[in-house]
């Protein structure tokens, strides 16, 4: 465990069971994980091993079947749906594999979306949006609609949207999975810079070893549990 | 309000579909306005009937005349406050298809019994002092572009002049009607008419009697008929309301039919709009999931989708109402002869506006609830 050692994410004995018809699918079984503040953690594992599921539990998008999910000292697993939505808005920034921008909004307004949930006035929202788009190097495309942007650019907008509220944790689900090597590298450098320069805690799912090398630590998910080394 | 632009942006997603949906809603409301005006035209007169007025006509039929000498005898019946007579002139202006009602009458009594006829004291004075004077309602004046002071030539297939000349009237004024009163009528002086016509002197078409106590109309009507029983021209007296009631009976049925048509139309539109919204929600399940991931609560997502549905209905509906009201106003002069009360009451517009919102709400509530209940993780998986 690196950094100053303050634990931001604490997951204890978590099970996640999906029901498909009459069949139970045990995706996570007694999983434990601690992530320190300021870490850049890569989460690897075969397809279908439950990486997204784990990320969703950390981000409060889904609920564990059993166990403790504690983020920044708060028991996320015990929050009501309503509290959880507010908590997400304040603490979590999501970056998706397929960017998931709203096609009807331009870059600027996509980035502004999470700020609509704050009490910021329009002018202040604009300042934050400008800053975020500057950080990702897209200050010149603020009015562009997603369909006119390249994959790499769309992902930059996605990252700007994730950081605009200055969240506690960035959760990235295969952020380079849909990009060519060059664009992917640029995105990884951007994440690295956010981690290094702004101290953002990042948890990134990937199955690209090349991507995991940029992280400060890598864990492997296999058969419902986490390992420090890649399983043989 | 900051979410409004998000709602409106969503309307732009599939412009064609949004426009088509708005259009179908709009058309429903054009129909709503139009049928509202038709209904008003049909029932307006009935609602307007004076409760204290009795119509006295020939027992056999309205086209048979009764003597003007009855006037004094009716006046003596207890409970009768005042009365006036009208005749059916059937005046034709230039072409028989230019129909409008025209009546010889006694100006003073007519204006007294029908306060719904609105004219200035000057016009009234001019009419009383001009033997060939006539007043005409706004609808007919506008229809033919008549101006005060103009000489109006009319032919009557029923009442030729003794000298075979064309009837000529000096237009002394144009009257407006209290909301709903027929303004297609052409009223002129009986004394001029009676003296110049070739035959029928001393007869009139029907009397309108005003009673001093509206609760006693039935009894007074009966007394009038008894007065003329077994005479050469027996009468049939009935309250103006009842006179129109037989008409109203049919109108009531028409009202039900109109309501039926409208209900069917709205139900269809509801399905169309509801389907559009449901489809919209299905298509952007992932997007809605993203909004929720960003921290939009269930209620907010529900609200955004519902607001979208209501905006579509409101915009389409108001445009339809506006267009419908414009259409009705534009058609009113042409309809005036057939349907003098053809206009859209303000109440209908208000109800219409409320109806647009209601339609948007009902069409959108189920898809909106579905959107609000979306499980984020599942919604996002569907995008991958
Ligand atoms: N909502 C769900 N319902 C049923 N099964 C699910 C659901 N979400 C995930 N799963 C299953 O859980 C397993 C892990 O999924 P996921 O976390 O998406 O894997 P990964 O991201 O590692 O590829 C898969 O077998 C998947 O089919
Ligand atoms: Mg995944």
XYZ file of C-alpha atoms in Angstrom, chain A residues 38-41 93-96 135-136 155-156 158-160 162-163 170-176 179 183-206 211 214-216:
53
model
C -3.914 8.937 -3.848
C -3.447 5.462 -5.275
C -3.795 4.624 -8.961
C -5.047 1.072 -8.898
C -16.423 10.409 -11.110
C -17.126 7.723 -13.689
C -15.271 7.165 -16.931
C -16.813 4.577 -19.254
C -7.094 20.007 -18.058
C -7.987 17.371 -20.662
C -12.992 10.064 -23.852
C -11.307 13.327 -22.858
C -15.782 11.898 -20.539
C -12.839 12.461 -18.189
C -13.570 16.185 -17.971
C -15.811 12.921 -14.340
C -13.427 15.433 -12.744
C -12.235 8.393 -10.283
C -13.633 5.049 -11.400
C -12.637 4.112 -14.940
C -14.081 1.017 -16.601
C -11.765 0.069 -19.462
C -11.213 3.705 -20.436
C -8.919 2.768 -23.314
C -9.286 3.322 -28.453
C -5.155 7.646 -28.224
C -5.172 5.082 -25.440
C -1.701 6.145 -24.364
C -2.745 9.772 -24.292
C -5.708 8.934 -22.078
C -3.486 6.917 -19.753
C -1.016 9.781 -19.537
C -3.863 12.094 -18.677
C -5.068 9.786 -15.899
C -1.533 9.449 -14.632
C -1.144 13.214 -14.545
C -4.418 13.597 -12.664
C -3.185 11.068 -10.148
C 0.289 12.523 -9.833
C -0.415 16.270 -10.040
C -3.821 16.512 -8.419
C -3.624 13.515 -6.129
C -6.771 11.962 -7.542
C -7.421 8.441 -6.361
C -8.096 6.317 -9.430
C -9.390 2.794 -9.821
C -9.142 1.608 -13.393
C -10.428 -1.629 -14.859
C -8.407 -2.864 -17.784
C -2.295 0.027 -19.377
C 0.860 3.074 -15.724
C -0.840 2.356 -12.394
C 0.832 2.427 -9.018
